Short mmCIF file of C-alpha atoms in Angstrom, two decimals:
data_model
loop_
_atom_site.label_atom_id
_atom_site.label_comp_id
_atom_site.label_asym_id
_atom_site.label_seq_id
_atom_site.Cartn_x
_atom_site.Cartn_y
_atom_site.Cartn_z
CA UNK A 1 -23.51 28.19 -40.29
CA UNK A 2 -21.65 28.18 -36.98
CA UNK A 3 -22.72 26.15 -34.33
CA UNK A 4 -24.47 26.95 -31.05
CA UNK A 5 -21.87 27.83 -27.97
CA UNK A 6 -23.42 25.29 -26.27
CA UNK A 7 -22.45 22.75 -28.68
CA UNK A 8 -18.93 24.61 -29.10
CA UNK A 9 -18.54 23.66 -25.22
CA UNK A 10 -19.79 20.12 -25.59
CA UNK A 11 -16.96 19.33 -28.73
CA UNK A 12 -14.29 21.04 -26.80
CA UNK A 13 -14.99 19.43 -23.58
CA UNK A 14 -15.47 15.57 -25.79
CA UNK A 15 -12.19 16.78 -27.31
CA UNK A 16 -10.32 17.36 -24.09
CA UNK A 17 -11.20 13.93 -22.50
CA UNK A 18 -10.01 12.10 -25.72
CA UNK A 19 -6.67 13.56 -25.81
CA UNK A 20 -6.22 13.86 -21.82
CA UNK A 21 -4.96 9.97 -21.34
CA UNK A 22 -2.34 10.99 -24.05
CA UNK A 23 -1.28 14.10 -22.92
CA UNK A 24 -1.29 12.26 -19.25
CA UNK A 25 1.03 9.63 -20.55
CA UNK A 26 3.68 12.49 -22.11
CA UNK A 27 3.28 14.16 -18.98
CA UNK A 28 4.43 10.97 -16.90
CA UNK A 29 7.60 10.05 -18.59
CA UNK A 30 8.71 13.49 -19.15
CA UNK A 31 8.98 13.67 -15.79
CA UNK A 32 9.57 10.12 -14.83
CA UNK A 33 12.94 10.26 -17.87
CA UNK A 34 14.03 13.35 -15.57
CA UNK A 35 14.54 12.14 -12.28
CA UNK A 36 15.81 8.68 -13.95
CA UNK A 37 18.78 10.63 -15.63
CA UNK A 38 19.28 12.76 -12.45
CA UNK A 39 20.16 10.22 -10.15
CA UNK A 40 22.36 8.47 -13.12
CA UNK A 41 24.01 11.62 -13.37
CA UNK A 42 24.81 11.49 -9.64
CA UNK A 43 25.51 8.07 -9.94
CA UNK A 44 28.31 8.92 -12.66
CA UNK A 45 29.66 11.85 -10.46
CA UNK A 46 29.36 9.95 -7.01
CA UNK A 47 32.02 7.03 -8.78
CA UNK A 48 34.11 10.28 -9.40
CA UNK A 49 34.12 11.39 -5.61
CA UNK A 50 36.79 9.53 -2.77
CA UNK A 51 36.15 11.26 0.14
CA UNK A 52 33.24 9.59 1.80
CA UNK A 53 31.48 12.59 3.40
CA UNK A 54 31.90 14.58 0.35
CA UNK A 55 29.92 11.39 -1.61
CA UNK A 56 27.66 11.26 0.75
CA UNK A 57 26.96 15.04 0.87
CA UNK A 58 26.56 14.44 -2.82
CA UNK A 59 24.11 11.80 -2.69
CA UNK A 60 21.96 13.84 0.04
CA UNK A 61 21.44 16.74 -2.32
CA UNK A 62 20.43 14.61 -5.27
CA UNK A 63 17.73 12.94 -2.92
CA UNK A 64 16.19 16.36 -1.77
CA UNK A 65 16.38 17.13 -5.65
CA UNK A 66 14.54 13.87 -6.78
CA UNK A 67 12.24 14.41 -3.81
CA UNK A 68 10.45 17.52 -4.70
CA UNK A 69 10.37 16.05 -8.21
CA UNK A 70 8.66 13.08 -7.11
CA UNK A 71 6.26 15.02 -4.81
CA UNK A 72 5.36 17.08 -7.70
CA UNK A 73 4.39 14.07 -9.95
CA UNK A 74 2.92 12.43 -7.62
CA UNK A 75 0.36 15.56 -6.28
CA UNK A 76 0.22 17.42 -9.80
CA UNK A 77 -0.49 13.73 -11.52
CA UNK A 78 -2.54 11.79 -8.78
CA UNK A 79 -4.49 8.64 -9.33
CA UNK A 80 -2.70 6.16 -9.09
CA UNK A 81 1.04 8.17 -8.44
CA UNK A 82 -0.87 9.15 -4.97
CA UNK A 83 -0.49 5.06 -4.34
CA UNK A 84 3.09 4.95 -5.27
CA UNK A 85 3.35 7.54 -2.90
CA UNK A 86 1.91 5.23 -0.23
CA UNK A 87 4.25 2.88 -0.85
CA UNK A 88 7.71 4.89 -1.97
CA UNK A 89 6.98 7.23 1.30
CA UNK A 90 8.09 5.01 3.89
CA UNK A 91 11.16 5.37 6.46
CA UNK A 92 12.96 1.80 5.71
CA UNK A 93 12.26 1.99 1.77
CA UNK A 94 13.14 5.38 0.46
CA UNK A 95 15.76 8.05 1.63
CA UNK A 96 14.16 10.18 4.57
CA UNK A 97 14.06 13.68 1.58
CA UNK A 98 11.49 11.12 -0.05
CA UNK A 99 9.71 10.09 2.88
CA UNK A 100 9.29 13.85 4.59
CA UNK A 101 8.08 14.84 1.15
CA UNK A 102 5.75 11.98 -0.01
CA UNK A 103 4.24 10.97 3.65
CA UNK A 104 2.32 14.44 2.92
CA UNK A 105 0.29 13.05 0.23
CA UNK A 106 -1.49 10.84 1.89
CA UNK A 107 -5.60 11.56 1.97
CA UNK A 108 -4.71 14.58 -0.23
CA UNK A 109 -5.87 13.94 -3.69
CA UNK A 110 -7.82 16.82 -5.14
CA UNK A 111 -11.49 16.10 -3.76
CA UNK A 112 -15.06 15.82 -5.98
CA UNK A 113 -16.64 18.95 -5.50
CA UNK A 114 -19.99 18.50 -2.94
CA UNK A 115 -22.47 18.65 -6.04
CA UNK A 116 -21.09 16.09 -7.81
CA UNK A 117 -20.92 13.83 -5.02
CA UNK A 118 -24.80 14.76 -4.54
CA UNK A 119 -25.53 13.62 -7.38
CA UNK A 120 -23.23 10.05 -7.29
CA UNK A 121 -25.33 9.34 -4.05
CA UNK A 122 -28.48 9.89 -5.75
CA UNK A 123 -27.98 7.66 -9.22
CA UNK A 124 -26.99 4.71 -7.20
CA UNK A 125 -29.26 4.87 -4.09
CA UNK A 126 -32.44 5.96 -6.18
CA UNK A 127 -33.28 8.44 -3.37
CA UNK A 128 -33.54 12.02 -3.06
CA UNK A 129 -29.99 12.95 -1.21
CA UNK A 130 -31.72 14.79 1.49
CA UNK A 131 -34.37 12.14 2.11
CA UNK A 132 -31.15 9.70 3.22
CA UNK A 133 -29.27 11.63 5.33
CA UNK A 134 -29.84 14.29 8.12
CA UNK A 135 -27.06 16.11 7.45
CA UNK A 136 -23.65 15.57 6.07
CA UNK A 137 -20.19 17.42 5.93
CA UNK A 138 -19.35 19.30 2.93
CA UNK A 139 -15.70 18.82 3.11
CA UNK A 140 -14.86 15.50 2.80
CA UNK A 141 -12.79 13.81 5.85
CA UNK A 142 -10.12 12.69 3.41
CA UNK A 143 -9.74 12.45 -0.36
CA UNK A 144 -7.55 9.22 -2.06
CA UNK A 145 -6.57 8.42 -5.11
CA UNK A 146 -9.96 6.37 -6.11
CA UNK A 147 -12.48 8.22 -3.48
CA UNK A 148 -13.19 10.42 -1.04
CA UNK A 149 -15.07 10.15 2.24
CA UNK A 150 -17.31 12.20 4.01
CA UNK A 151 -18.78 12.08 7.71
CA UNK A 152 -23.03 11.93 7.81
CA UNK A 153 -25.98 11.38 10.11
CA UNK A 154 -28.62 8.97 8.75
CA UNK A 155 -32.19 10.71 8.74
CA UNK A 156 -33.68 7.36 9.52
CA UNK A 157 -31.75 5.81 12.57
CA UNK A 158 -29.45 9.42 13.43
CA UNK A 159 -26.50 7.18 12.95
CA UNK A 160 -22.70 8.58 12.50
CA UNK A 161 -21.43 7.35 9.46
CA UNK A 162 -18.69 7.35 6.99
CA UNK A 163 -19.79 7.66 3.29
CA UNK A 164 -17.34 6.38 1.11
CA UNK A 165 -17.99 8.18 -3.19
CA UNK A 166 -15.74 7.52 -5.96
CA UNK A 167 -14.22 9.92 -7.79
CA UNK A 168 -16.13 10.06 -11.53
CA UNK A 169 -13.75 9.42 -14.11
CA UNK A 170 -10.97 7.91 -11.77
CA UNK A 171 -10.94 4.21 -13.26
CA UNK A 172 -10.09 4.97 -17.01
CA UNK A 173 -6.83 7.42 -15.47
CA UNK A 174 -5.87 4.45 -13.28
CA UNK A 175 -5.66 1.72 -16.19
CA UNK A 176 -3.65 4.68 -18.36
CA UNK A 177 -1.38 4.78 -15.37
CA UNK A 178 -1.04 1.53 -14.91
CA UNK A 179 -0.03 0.94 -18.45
CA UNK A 180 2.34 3.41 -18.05
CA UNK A 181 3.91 2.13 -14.75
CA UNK A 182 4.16 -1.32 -16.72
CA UNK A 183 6.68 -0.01 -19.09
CA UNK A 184 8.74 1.98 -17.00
CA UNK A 185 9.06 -1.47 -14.88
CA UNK A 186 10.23 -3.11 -17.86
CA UNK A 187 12.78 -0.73 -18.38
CA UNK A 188 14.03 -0.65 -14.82
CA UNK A 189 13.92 -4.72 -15.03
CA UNK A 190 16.14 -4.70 -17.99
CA UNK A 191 18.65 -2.05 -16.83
CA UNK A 192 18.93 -0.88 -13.22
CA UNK A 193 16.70 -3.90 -10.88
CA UNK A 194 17.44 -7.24 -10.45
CA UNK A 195 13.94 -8.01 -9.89
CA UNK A 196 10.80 -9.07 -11.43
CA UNK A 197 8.84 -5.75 -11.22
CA UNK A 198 6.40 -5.86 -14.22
CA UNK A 199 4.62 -9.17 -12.42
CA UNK A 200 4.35 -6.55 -9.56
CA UNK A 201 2.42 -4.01 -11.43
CA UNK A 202 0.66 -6.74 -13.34
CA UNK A 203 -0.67 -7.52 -9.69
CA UNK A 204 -1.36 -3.95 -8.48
CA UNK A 205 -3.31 -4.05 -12.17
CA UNK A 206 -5.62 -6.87 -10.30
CA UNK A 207 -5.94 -4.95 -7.34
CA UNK A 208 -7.18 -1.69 -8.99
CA UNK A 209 -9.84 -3.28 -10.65
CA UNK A 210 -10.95 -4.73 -7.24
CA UNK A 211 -11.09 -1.20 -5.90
CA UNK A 212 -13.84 0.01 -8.29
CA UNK A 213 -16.25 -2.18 -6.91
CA UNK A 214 -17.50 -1.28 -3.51
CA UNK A 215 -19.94 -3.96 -3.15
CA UNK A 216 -17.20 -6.50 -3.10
CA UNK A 217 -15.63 -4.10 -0.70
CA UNK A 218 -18.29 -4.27 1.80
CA UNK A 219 -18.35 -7.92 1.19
CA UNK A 220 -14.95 -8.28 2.42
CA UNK A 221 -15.12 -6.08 5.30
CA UNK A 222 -17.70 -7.93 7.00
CA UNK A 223 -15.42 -10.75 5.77
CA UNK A 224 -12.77 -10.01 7.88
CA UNK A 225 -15.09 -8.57 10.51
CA UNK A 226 -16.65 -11.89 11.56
CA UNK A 227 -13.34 -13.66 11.22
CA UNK A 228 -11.40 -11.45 13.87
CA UNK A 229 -14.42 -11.76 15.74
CA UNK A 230 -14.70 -15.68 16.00
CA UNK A 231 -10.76 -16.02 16.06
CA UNK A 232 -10.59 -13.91 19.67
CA UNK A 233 -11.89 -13.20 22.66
CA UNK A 234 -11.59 -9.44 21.72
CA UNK A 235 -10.28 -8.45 18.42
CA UNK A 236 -7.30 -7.37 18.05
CA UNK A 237 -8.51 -4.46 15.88
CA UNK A 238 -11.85 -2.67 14.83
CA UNK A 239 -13.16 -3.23 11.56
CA UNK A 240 -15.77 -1.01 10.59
CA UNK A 241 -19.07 -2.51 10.15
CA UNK A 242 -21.09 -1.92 6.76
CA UNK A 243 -24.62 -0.29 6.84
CA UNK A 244 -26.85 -2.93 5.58
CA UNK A 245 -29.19 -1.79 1.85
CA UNK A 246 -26.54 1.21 1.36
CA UNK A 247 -24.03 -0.09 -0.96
CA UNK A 248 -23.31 0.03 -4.21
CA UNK A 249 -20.77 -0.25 -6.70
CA UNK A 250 -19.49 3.62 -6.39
CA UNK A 251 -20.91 4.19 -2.76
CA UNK A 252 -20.13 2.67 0.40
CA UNK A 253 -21.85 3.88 3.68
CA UNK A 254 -20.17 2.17 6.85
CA UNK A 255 -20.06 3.02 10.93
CA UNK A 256 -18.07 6.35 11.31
CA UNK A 257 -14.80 5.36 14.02
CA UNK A 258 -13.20 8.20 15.56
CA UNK A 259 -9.01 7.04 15.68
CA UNK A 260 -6.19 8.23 15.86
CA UNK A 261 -3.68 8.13 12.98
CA UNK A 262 -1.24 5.51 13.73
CA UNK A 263 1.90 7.66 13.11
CA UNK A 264 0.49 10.26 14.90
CA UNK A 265 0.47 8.37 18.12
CA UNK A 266 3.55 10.17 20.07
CA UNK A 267 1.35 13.39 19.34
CA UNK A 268 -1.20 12.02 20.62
CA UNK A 269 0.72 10.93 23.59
CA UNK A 270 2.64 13.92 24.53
CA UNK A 271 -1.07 15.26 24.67
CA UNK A 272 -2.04 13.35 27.12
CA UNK A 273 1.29 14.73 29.18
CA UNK A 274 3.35 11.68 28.47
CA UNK A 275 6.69 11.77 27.57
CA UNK A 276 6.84 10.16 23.73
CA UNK A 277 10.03 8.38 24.29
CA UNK A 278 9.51 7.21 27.97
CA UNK A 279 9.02 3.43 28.67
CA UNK A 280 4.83 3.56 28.96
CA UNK A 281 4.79 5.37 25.48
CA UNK A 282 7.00 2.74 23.97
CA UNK A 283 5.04 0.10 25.93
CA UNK A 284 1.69 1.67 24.81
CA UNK A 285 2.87 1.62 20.56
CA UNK A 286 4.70 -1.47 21.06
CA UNK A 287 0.94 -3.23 21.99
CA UNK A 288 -0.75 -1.06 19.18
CA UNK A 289 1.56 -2.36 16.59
CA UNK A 290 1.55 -6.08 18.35
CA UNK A 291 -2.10 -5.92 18.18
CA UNK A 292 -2.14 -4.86 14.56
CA UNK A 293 0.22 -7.54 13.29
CA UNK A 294 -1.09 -10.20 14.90
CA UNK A 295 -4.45 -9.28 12.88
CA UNK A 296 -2.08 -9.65 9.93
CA UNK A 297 -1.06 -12.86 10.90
CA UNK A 298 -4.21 -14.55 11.60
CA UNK A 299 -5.49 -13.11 8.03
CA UNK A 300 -2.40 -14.21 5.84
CA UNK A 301 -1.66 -17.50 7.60
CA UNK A 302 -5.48 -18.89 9.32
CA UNK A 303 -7.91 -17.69 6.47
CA UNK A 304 -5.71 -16.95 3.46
CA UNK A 305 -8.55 -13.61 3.48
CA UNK A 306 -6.41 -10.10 4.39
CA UNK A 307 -6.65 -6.72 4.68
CA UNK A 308 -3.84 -5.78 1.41
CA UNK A 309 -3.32 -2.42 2.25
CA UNK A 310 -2.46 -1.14 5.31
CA UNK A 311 -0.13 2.25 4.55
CA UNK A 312 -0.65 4.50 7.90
CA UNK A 313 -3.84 6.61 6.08
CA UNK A 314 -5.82 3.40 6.73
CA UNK A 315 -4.57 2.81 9.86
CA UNK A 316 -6.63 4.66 13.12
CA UNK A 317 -5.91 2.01 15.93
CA UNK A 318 -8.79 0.84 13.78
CA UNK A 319 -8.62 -0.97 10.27
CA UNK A 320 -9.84 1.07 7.20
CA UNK A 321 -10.36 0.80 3.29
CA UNK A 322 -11.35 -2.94 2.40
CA UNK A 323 -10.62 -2.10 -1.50
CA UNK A 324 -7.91 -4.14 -1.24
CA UNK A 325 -8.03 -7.27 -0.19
CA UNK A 326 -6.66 -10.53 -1.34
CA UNK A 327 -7.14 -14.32 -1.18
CA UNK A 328 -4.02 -16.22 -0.57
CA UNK A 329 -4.43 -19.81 -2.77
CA UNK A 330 -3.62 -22.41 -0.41
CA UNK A 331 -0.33 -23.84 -2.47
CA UNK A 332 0.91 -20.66 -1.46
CA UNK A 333 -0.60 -20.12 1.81
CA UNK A 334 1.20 -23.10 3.36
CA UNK A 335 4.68 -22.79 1.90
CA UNK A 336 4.23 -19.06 3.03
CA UNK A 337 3.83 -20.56 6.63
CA UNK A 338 6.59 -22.88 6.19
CA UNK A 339 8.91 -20.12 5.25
CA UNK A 340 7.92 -17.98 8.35
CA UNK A 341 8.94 -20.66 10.51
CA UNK A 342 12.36 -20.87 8.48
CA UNK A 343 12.76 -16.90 9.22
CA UNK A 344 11.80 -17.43 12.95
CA UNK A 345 14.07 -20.04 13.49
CA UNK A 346 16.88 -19.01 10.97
CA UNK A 347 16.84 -21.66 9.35
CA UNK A 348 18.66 -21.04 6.28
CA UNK A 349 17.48 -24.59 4.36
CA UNK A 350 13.96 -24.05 5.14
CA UNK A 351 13.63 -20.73 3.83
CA UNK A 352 15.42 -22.30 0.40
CA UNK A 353 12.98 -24.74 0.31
CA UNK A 354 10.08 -22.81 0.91
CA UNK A 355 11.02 -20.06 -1.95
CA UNK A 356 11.43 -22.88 -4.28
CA UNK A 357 7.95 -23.99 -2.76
CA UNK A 358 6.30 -21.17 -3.41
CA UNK A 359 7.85 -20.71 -7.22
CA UNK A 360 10.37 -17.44 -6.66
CA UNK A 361 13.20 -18.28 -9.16
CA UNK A 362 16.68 -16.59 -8.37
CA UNK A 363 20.11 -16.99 -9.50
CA UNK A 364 22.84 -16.00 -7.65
CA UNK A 365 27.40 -16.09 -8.18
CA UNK A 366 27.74 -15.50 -3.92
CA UNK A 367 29.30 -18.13 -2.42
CA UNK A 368 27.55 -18.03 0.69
CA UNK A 369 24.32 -18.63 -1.46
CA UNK A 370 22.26 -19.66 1.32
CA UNK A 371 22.96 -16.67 3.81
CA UNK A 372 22.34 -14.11 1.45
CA UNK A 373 18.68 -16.24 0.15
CA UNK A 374 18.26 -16.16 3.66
CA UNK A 375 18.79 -12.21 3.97
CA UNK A 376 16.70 -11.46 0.71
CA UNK A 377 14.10 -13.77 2.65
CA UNK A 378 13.57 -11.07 5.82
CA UNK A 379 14.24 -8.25 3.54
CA UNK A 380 11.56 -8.98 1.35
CA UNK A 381 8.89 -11.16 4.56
CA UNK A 382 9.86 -9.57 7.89
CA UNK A 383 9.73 -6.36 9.73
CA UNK A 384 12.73 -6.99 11.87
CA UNK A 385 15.73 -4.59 11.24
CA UNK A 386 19.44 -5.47 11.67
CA UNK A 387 20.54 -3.68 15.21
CA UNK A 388 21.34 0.23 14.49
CA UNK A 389 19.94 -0.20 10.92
CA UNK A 390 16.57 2.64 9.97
CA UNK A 391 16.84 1.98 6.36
CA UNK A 392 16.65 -1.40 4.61
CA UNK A 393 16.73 -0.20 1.06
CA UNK A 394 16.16 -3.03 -1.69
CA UNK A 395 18.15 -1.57 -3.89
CA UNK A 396 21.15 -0.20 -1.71
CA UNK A 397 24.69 -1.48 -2.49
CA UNK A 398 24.85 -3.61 0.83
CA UNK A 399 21.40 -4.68 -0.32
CA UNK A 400 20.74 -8.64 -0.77
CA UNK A 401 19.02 -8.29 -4.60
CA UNK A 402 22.66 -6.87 -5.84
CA UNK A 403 23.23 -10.25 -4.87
CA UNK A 404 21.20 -12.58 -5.80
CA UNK A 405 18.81 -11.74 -8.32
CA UNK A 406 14.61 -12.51 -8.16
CA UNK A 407 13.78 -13.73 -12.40
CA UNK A 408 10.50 -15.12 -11.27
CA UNK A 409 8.23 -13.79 -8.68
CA UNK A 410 3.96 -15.38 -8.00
CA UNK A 411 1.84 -12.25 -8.84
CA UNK A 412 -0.39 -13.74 -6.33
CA UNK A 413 2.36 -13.24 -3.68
CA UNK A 414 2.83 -9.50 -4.20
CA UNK A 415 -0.06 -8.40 -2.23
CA UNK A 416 1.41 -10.16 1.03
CA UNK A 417 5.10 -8.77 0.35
CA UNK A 418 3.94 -5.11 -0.10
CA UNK A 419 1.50 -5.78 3.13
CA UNK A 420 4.99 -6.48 5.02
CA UNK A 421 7.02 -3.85 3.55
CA UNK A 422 4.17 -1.10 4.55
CA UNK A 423 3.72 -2.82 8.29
CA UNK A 424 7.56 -2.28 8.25
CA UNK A 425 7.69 0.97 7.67
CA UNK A 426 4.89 1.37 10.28
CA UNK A 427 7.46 -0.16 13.00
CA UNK A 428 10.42 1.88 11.87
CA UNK A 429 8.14 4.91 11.75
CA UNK A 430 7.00 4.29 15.41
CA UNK A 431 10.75 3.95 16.49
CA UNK A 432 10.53 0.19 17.17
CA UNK A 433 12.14 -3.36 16.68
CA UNK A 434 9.62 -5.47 15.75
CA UNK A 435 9.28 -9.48 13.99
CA UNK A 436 6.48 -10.11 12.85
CA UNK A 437 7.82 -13.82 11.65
CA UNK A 438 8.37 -14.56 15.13
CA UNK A 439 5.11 -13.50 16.51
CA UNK A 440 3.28 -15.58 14.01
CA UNK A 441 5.60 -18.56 14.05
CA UNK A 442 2.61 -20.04 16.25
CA UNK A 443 0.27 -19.27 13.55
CA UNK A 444 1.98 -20.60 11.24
CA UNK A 445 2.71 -23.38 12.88
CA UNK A 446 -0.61 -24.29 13.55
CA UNK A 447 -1.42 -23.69 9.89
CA UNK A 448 0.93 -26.40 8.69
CA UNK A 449 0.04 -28.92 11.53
CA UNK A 450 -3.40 -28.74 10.97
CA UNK A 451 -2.80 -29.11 6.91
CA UNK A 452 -0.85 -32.67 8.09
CA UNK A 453 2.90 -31.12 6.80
CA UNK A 454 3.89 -30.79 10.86
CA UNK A 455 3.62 -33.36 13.31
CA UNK A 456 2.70 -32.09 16.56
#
């Protein structure tokens, strides 16, 4: 006897989500195998080419080529791709093809249709949706890789406020990806990187995890809130505050902020009839970005309690998205101070010292062993560029890691090294010089003094 269509539906649709992590995972190194062997192509043909220009030309066409690839795994796949876009799509990272293409992705992942999100609201408030809320916008305000967020009026107080829903479904594609990513670090470890990648997605493993939970989100935004608060006169940034009874694990309501998107500040300028490259507009980013490190600063080096995620989407001249965060041990908090001091000062012996400190192993055949340490030191912890340099590539030929090579790396330290890698790509992408090590040398000093390993 054949069974009832509505049953039909129900096996098919059982059917399809058993089989979709599978045909997820083909999906990802099909196309992860073919821009690999592109650019190894190019690399093969490149060795073949003498005239500069003509390399160069050559080189430029394969990145506009692995570009558009990478955009389309990255938007077609999402999850947790859309995060690798975050961090591949920046101006001193990735050739500017990538960046142009991937710098698009950001708040774009495919949204939860309104209904569902109804109904999210509902199973973890235990309230009738319209009972909460005197109205709220259909379209959400932006869409990530783990949830979207939508702009509301409380029926109760008429508050503004930002409701934060995750995406149903999104945790069990993240750990597939994950697992995924994992191998293909491997690979590049063994091969192509001389660099200790798989601790780094073992970390970002950590931090995904963390993400799903919105009550310890909430937790750490107020967190941070009352730190900033007690650590200045007036903080240096705005942290959203959290709307007390209306969390849960999958929804977060919060104070709406109106901002501006960081990188779209010379917009925002030349608005406002102000020349974006004048001296007041570079004055006026220079204090933004100032402002926002020196948050960073107090975080990583005073409480050991930061903010791990600051690509420009969470970024509105206000600080946004508390799903990662990350608590810096204090045997790594201190040798992290002592080696910002070291980078401040250029003080090659330090810095050795305080990567030995803080457990990165590296070997290295360079004679001048401690110069290039020293350069693989503000590569990896500093936002300062070398004068007329907008690209500081990692894995470029002039780059420090073809030099000396990182075999051990803390996964607890990964969080604060793709922190400064994203806050230097939000200096580069503002068209500015900026160290970070020496405007928390104080900080860091004061760390260290008051832990007794700096007399005064």
């Amino acid at each position: 006897m054949p069974l009832p269509l509505a049953q039909l539906h129900d096996l098919r649709d059982r059917l399809s989500d058993h089989l979709r992590p599978w045909s997820r995972s083909a999906e990802f190194w099909v196309r992860a195998a073919d821009i690999y062997t592109s650019y190894k192509v190019c690399q093969l043909r490149a060795g073949f080419v003498k005239d500069e220009d003509e390399r160069e030309a050559l080189w430029e066409q394969q990145h506009e080529i692995g570009a558009q690839k990478m955009y389309s795994l990255c938007s077609e796949l999402g999850g947790l791709f859309l995060k690798a876009a975050q961090i591949l799509g920046k101006p001193d990272l990735a050739p500017m093809a990538w960046v142009k293409r991937l710098v698009t992705l950001c708040d774009k992942a495919p949204a939860t249709p309104f209904d569902v999100v109804r109904g999210v609201v509902e199973k973890q408030f235990g309230q009738n949706f319209d009972d909460i809320f005197e109205c709220f916008d259909v379209e959400p305000v932006g869409s990530a890789s783990i949830a979207q967020v939508h702009r509301a009026t409380l029926k109760l107080s008429r508050t503004d406020v930002a409701v934060k829903v995750q995406h149903p479904g999104a945790e069990q594609l993240m750990m597939v990806d994950i697992r995924n990513m994992q191998a293909f670090a491997q690979f590049l470890q063994k091969y192509d990187i001389n660099f200790d990648l798989f601790s780094a997605t073992k970390e970002m493993e950590k931090q995904i995890c963390y993400e799903f939970d919105f009550v310890r989100e909430a937790r750490a935004m107020e967190r941070i809130r009352e730190f900033l608060r007690v650590s200045n006169k007036k903080p240096p940034v705005m942290v959203p505050r959290v709307i007390p009874g209306m969390v849960s694990r999958e929804v977060l309501v919060m104070e709406f902020i109106e901002g501006t998107p960081i990188l779209n500040l010379g917009h925002e300028i030349a608005k406002r009839g102000i020349d974006p490259g004048s001296k007041v507009a570079t004055m006026a980013k220079q204090k933004i970005l100032s402002d926002l490190t020196l948050a960073y600063g107090q975080m990583i080096l005073k409480d050991g309690f930061f903010h791990a995620d600051p690509h420009p989407g969470n970024i509105l001249v206000a600080l946004l998205d508390y799903g990662q965060v990350k608590e810096m041990p204090e045997d790594l908090r201190l040798p992290y101070a002592n080696l910002v001091v070291a980078m401040a000062d250029d003080d090659f012996l330090r810095a050795e010292e305080s990567f030995r400190e803080l457990g990165i192993k590296t070997s290295t055949i360079a004679d001048n062993e401690l110069e290039e340490l020293f350069q693989l030191s503000l590569r990896m912890f500093d936002t300062r560029l070398p004068p007329g340099v907008t690209v500081m590539s990692p894995f470029a030929d002039d780059s420090s890691l073809k030099k000396v090579g990182v075999q051990g790396f803390p996964e607890e330290l990964f969080s604060v090294l793709r922190t400064i890698q994203l806050l230097r790509g939000l200096t580069v992408g503002m068209g500015l010089s900026f160290s970070c090590a020496q405007q928390w040398r104080p900080i860091a000093e004061e760390a260290l003094l008051k832990a007794g390993r700096l007399k005064g």
